[in-house]
Amino acid sequence: MQEPDCDDDSYEVLDLTEYARRHHWWNRVFGRNSGPIVEKYSVATQIVMGGVTGWCAGFLFQKVGKLAATAVGGGFLLLQIASHSGYVQVDWKRVEKDVNKAKRQIKKRANRAAPEISTLIEESTEFIKQNIVVSSGFVGGFLLGLAS
């Protein structure tokens, strides 16, 4: 049995930490120039910052949403009670005409606002690409804030 000679074999050593520093996983997914802006903070700090701000935003969104839904629903309920009791008479033909007019105006404005909306979406996408860690923490915190 012959022993392999170690002097003749040469192996290439790959330093994974240096490779990971230079080739972030999001470069393959989102492109070369899409690194996080807040790289000076650790990943844990970025996730915590995003999570806390997301939770606060989600909690406020939940409370304001409940308040708005209660106000609108209560208003409709009072209007129905007043209409049923005879205090208010609703001209439903006029309501339908006004709603149709409002729908036409909204469609016209929506067609004119399309470039602004696409620009906003592009800017938001670029921000999320550059801050993927903070953004993912924010989304998680937002969902937790909505649930609490």
XYZ file of N, CA, C and O in Angstrom, residues 114-130:
68
model
N -50.719 58.307 -12.548
C -49.987 57.050 -12.737
C -48.468 57.228 -12.754
O -47.766 56.447 -12.113
N -47.877 58.230 -13.440
C -46.417 58.371 -13.406
C -45.884 58.667 -12.006
O -44.831 58.168 -11.621
N -46.613 59.461 -11.236
C -46.159 59.778 -9.887
C -46.182 58.537 -9.006
O -45.296 58.330 -8.187
N -47.205 57.713 -9.197
C -47.309 56.500 -8.393
C -46.191 55.522 -8.758
O -45.580 54.916 -7.885
N -45.894 55.395 -10.052
C -44.824 54.477 -10.451
C -43.472 54.961 -9.942
O -42.629 54.155 -9.543
N -43.255 56.280 -9.902
C -42.018 56.829 -9.355
C -41.919 56.530 -7.868
O -40.853 56.146 -7.373
N -43.012 56.679 -7.154
C -43.031 56.384 -5.722
C -42.743 54.903 -5.474
O -41.976 54.563 -4.563
N -43.302 54.035 -6.288
C -43.068 52.603 -6.127
C -41.604 52.271 -6.399
O -40.989 51.484 -5.674
N -41.021 52.880 -7.431
C -39.611 52.636 -7.743
C -38.706 53.106 -6.611
O -37.755 52.418 -6.235
N -38.986 54.291 -6.053
C -38.177 54.805 -4.948
C -38.316 53.925 -3.712
O -37.332 53.668 -3.012
N -39.522 53.453 -3.438
C -39.742 52.579 -2.286
C -39.010 51.256 -2.466
O -38.397 50.745 -1.521
N -39.057 50.704 -3.659
C -38.367 49.449 -3.940
C -36.858 49.610 -3.764
O -36.200 48.752 -3.177
N -36.325 50.710 -4.243
C -34.887 50.965 -4.105
C -34.501 51.113 -2.634
O -33.479 50.593 -2.194
N -35.335 51.806 -1.847
C -35.068 51.957 -0.416
C -35.067 50.603 0.281
O -34.196 50.309 1.102
N -36.041 49.765 -0.044
C -36.126 48.441 0.584
C -34.926 47.585 0.194
O -34.370 46.862 1.013
N -34.492 47.689 -1.071
C -33.321 46.931 -1.517
C -32.077 47.349 -0.750
O -31.253 46.523 -0.376
N -31.925 48.644 -0.511
C -30.733 49.142 0.163
C -30.777 48.905 1.672
O -29.755 48.947 2.324
